Coordinates of C-alpha atoms (C1' of nucleotides) in Angstrom, one line a residue:
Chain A
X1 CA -20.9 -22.4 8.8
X2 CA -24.1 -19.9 8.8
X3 CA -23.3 -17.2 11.0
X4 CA -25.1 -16.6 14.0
X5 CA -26.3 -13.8 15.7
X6 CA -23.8 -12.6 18.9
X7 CA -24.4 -9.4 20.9
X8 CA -20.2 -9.5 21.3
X9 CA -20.0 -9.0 17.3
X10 CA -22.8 -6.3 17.3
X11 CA -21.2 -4.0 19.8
X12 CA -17.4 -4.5 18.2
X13 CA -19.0 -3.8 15.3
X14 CA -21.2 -0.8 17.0
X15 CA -18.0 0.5 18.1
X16 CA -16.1 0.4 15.0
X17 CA -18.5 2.3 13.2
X18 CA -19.3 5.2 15.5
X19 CA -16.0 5.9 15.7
X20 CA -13.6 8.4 13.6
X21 CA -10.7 7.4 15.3
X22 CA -9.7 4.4 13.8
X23 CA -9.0 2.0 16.3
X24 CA -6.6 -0.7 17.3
X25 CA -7.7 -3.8 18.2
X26 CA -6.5 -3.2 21.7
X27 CA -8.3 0.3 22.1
X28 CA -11.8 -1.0 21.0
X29 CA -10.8 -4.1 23.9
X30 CA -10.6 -1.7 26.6
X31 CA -13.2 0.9 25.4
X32 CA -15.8 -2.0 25.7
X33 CA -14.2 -3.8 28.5
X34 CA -15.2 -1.4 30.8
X35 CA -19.5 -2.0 29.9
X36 CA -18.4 -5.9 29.4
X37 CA -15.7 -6.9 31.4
X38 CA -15.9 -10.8 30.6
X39 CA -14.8 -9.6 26.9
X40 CA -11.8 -11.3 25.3
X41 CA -8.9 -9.9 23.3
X42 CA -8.9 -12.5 21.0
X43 CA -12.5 -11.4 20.3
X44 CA -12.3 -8.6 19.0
X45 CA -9.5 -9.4 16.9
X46 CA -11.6 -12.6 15.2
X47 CA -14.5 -10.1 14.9
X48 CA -12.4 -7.6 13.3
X49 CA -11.2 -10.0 11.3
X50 CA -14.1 -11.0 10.2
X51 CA -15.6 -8.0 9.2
X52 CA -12.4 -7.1 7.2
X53 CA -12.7 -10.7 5.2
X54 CA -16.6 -9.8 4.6
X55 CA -15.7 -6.1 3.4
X56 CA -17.3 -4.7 6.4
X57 CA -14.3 -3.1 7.6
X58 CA -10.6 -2.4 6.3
X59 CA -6.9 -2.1 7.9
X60 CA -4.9 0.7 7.9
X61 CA -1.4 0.1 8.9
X62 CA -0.7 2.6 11.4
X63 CA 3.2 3.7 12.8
X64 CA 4.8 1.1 14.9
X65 CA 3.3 -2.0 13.0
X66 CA -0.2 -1.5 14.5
X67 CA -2.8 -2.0 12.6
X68 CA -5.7 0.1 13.0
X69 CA -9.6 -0.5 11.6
X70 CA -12.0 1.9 9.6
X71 CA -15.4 0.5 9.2
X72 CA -16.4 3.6 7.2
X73 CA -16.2 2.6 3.7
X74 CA -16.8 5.7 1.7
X75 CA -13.9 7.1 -0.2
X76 CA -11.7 8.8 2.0
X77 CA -8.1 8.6 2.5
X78 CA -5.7 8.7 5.6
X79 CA -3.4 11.0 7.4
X80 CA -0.7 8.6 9.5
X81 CA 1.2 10.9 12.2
X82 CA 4.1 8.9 12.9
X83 CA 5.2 10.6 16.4
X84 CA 0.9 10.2 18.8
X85 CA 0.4 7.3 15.7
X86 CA -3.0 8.8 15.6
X87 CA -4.8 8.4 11.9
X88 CA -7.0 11.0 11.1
X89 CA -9.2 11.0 7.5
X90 CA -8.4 13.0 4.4
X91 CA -11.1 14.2 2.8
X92 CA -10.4 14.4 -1.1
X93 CA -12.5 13.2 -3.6
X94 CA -11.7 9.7 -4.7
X95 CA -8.9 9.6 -7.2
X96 CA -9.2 8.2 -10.5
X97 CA -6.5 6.1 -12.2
X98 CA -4.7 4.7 -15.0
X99 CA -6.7 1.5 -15.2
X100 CA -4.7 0.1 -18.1
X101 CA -1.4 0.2 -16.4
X102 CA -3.2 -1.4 -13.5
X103 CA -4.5 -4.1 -15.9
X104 CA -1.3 -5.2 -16.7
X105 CA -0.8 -6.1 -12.8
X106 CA -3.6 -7.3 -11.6
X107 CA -7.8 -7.2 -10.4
X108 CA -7.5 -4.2 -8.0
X109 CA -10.6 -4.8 -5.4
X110 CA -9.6 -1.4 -3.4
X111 CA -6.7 1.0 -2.8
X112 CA -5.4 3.0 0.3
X113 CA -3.6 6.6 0.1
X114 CA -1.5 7.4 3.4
X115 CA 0.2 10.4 4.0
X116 CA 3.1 10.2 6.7
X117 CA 4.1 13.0 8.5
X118 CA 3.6 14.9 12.1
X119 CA 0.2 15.8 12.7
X120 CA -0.4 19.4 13.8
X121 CA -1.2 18.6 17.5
X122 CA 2.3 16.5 17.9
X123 CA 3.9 19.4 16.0
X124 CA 2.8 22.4 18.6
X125 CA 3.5 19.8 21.5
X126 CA 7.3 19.4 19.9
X127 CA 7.5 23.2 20.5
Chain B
X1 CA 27.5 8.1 17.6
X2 CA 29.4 8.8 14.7
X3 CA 28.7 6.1 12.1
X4 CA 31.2 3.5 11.0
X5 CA 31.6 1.7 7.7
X6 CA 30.1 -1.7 8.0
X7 CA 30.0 -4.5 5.1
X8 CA 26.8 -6.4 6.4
X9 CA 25.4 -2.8 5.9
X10 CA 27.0 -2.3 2.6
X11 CA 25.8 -6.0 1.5
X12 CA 22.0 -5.5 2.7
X13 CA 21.8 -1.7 1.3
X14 CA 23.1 -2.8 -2.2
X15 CA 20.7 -6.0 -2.3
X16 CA 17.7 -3.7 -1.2
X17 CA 18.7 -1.5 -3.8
X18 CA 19.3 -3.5 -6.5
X19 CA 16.1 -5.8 -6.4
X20 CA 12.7 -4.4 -7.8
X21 CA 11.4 -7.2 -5.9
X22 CA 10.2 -5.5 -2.3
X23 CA 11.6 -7.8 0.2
X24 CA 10.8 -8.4 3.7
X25 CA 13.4 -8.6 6.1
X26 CA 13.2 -12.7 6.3
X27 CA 14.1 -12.5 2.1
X28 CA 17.0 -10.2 2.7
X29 CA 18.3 -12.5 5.5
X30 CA 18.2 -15.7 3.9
X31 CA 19.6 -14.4 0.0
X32 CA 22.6 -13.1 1.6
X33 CA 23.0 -15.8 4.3
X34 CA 24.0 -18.0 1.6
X35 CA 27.5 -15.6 0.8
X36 CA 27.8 -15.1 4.0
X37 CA 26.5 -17.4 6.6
X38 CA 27.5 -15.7 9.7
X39 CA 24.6 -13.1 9.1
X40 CA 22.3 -12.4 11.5
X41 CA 18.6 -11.3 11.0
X42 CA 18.5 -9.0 13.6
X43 CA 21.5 -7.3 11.5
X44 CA 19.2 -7.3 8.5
X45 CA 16.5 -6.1 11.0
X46 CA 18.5 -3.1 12.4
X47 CA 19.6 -2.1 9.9
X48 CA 16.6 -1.4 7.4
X49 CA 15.4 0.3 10.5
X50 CA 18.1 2.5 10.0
X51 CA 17.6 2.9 6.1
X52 CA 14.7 3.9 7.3
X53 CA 15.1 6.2 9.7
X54 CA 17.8 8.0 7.7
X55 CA 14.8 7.8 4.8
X56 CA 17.3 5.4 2.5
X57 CA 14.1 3.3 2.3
X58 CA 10.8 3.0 3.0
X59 CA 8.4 0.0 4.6
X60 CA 5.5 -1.1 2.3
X61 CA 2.6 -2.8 4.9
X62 CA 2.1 -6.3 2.6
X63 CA -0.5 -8.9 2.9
X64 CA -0.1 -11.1 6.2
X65 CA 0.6 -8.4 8.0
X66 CA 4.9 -8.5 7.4
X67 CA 6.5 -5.4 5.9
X68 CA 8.5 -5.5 2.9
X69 CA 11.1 -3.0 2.3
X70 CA 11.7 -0.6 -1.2
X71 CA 15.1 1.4 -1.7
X72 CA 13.2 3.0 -4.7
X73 CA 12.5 6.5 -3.4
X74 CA 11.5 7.8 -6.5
X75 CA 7.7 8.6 -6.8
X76 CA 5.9 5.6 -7.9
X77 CA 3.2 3.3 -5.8
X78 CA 2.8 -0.2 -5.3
X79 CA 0.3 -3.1 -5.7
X80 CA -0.2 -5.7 -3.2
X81 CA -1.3 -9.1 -3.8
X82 CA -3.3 -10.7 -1.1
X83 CA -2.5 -14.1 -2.2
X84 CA 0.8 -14.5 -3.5
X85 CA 1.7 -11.4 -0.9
X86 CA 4.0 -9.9 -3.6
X87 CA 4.1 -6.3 -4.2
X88 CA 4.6 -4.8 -7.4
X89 CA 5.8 -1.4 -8.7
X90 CA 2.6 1.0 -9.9
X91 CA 4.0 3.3 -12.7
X92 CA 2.3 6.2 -12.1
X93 CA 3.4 9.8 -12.2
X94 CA 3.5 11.0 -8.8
X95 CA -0.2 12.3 -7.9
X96 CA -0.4 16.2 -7.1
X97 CA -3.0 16.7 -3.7
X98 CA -4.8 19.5 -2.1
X99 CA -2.4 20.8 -0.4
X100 CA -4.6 23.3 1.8
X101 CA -6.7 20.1 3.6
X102 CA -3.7 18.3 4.3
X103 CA -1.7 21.2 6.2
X104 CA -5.2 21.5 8.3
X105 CA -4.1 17.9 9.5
X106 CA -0.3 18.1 9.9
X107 CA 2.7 17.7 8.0
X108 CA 3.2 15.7 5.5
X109 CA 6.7 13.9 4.6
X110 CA 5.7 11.3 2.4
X111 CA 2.7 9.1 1.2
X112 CA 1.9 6.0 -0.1
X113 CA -0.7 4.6 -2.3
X114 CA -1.4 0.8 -2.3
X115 CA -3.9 -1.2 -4.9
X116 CA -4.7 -4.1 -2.8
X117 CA -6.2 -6.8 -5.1
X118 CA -5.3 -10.2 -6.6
X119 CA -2.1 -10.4 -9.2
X120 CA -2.7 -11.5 -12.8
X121 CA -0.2 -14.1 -12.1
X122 CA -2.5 -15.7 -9.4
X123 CA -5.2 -15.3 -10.7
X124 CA -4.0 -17.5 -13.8
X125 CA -3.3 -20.1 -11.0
X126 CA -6.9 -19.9 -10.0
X127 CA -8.4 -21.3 -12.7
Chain C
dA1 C1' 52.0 -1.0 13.5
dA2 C1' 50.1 -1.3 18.1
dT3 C1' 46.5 0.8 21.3
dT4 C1' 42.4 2.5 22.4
dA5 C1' 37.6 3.9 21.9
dA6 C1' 33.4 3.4 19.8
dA7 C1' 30.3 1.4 16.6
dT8 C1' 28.6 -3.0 14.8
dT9 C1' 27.7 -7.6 14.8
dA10 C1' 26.2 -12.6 16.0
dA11 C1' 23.6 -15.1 18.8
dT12 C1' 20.0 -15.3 21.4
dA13 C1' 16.5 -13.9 24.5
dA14 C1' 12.6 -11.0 25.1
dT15 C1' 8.6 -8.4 23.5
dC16 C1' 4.4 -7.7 21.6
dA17 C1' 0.7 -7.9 18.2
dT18 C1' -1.9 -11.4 16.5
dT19 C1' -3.8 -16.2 16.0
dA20 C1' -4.9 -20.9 17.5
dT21 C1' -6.8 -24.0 21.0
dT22 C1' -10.2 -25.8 23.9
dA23 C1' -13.7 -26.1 27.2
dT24 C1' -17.8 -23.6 28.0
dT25 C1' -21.8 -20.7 26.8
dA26 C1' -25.2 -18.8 23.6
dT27 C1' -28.0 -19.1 19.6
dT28 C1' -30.7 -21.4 16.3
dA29 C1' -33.1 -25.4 14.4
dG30 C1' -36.0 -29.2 15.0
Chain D
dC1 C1' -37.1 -28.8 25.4
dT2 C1' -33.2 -31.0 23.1
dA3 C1' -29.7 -31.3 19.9
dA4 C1' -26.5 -29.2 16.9
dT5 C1' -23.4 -25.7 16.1
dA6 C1' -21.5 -21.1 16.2
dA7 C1' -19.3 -17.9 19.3
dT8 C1' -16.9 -16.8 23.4
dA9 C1' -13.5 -16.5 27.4
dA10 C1' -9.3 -17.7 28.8
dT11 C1' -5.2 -18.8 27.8
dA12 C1' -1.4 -20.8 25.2
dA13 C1' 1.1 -20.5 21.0
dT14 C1' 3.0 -18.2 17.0
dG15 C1' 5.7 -15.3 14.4
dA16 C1' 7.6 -10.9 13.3
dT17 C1' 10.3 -7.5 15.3
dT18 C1' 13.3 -5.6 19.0
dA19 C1' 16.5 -5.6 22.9
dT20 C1' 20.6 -7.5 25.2
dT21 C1' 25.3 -8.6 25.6
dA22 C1' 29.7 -10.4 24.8
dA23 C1' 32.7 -10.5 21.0
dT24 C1' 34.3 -8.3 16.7
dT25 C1' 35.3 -4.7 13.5
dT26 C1' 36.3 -0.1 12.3
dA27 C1' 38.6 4.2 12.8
dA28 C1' 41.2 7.3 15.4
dT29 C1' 45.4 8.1 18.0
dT30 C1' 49.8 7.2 19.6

DNA sequence: AATTAAATTAATAATCATTATTATTATTAG
DNA sequence: CTAATAATAATAATGATTATTAATTTAATT
């Protein structure tokens, strides 16, 4: 199966990357809908997919079960705000760990760090 | 709504918090099912929503996309296998953060930190 | 202990994110 | 250009989770 080129993939994947604001598979579907309006949901979800099986892109579970995508793939962690379920980065230094205790588990191939909480915007709007 | 004693919540709180295992609601549901055949998943389903709500437990995002569930609220972090979609207990000492970037993003309640990789189990399997 | 009120449940239907199917279209190879 | 095959659009199907509702259980009150 040797990939082939598709202008679909490329702007999905266009998309993903341009953007800091973590996207749901439904949100990237409507923000290119509106240049491409013959584009399928199911789509962008196999694209996504794809690019998350080929290391291109990773999931972030985000509040009520959605996953969301980050193709930015630099060490950076997440901030989850479980009232707007926006995800906003963290920008610490990668951590390092125990690798012995991790050892004894298993081949770790990456990690992800989420903080819960209420962002600041929710938290002025609950005023 | 004043809360009453219930047994099916008794029985699913005291399984949840006597496994180390991180079960998803379908596990929960079919392990006490077998004492007590009248159970309902959409018990087992409202009511870890309610653990979790009342921060009794928390919801681990495994593999395949289906959440597992941990009574464990002390500090420790998890490993998830994305084969065998197990999730293991990380014995870490809880991991101090910069404080003064996160409150520039909200506030935080709680976080969780996820090695995503394969376990040595499967990996033994893959040979 | 019986009565009432309210919370909880069982059973099941509904929802919603995600995935599979299939006929059609686009891309690449020959 | 034609054949082969990957990708898509449209839609149906799946599967985890949530909502509904009538019946049951619990707790308070008489």
């Amino acid at each position: 199966m040797k990939e082939k080129y598709s202008a679909r993939r490329e702007q999905i994947y266009q998309y993903l990357a341009g953007t800091k604001n973590h996207p749901e598979a439904e949100q990237i579907y409507l923000a290119l809908k509106s240049e491409n309006p013959s584009l399928s949901l199911a789509t962008v979800y196999r694209n996504l997919s794809k690019f998350v099986a080929e290391g291109k892109a990773v999931e972030i579970p985000g509040a009520n079960h959605v996953i969301h995508f980050d193709a930015n793939l630099e060490d950076h962690y997440h901030f989850s705000c479980q009232q707007c379920g926006r995800i906003y980065d963290v920008d610490f230094p990668a951590i390092a760990f125990n690798a012995k205790e991790l050892e004894k588990i298993g081949q770790v191939q990456r990690h992800e760090l989420v903080f819960y909480g209420i962002c600041n915007q929710c938290k002025n709007k609950n005023l």
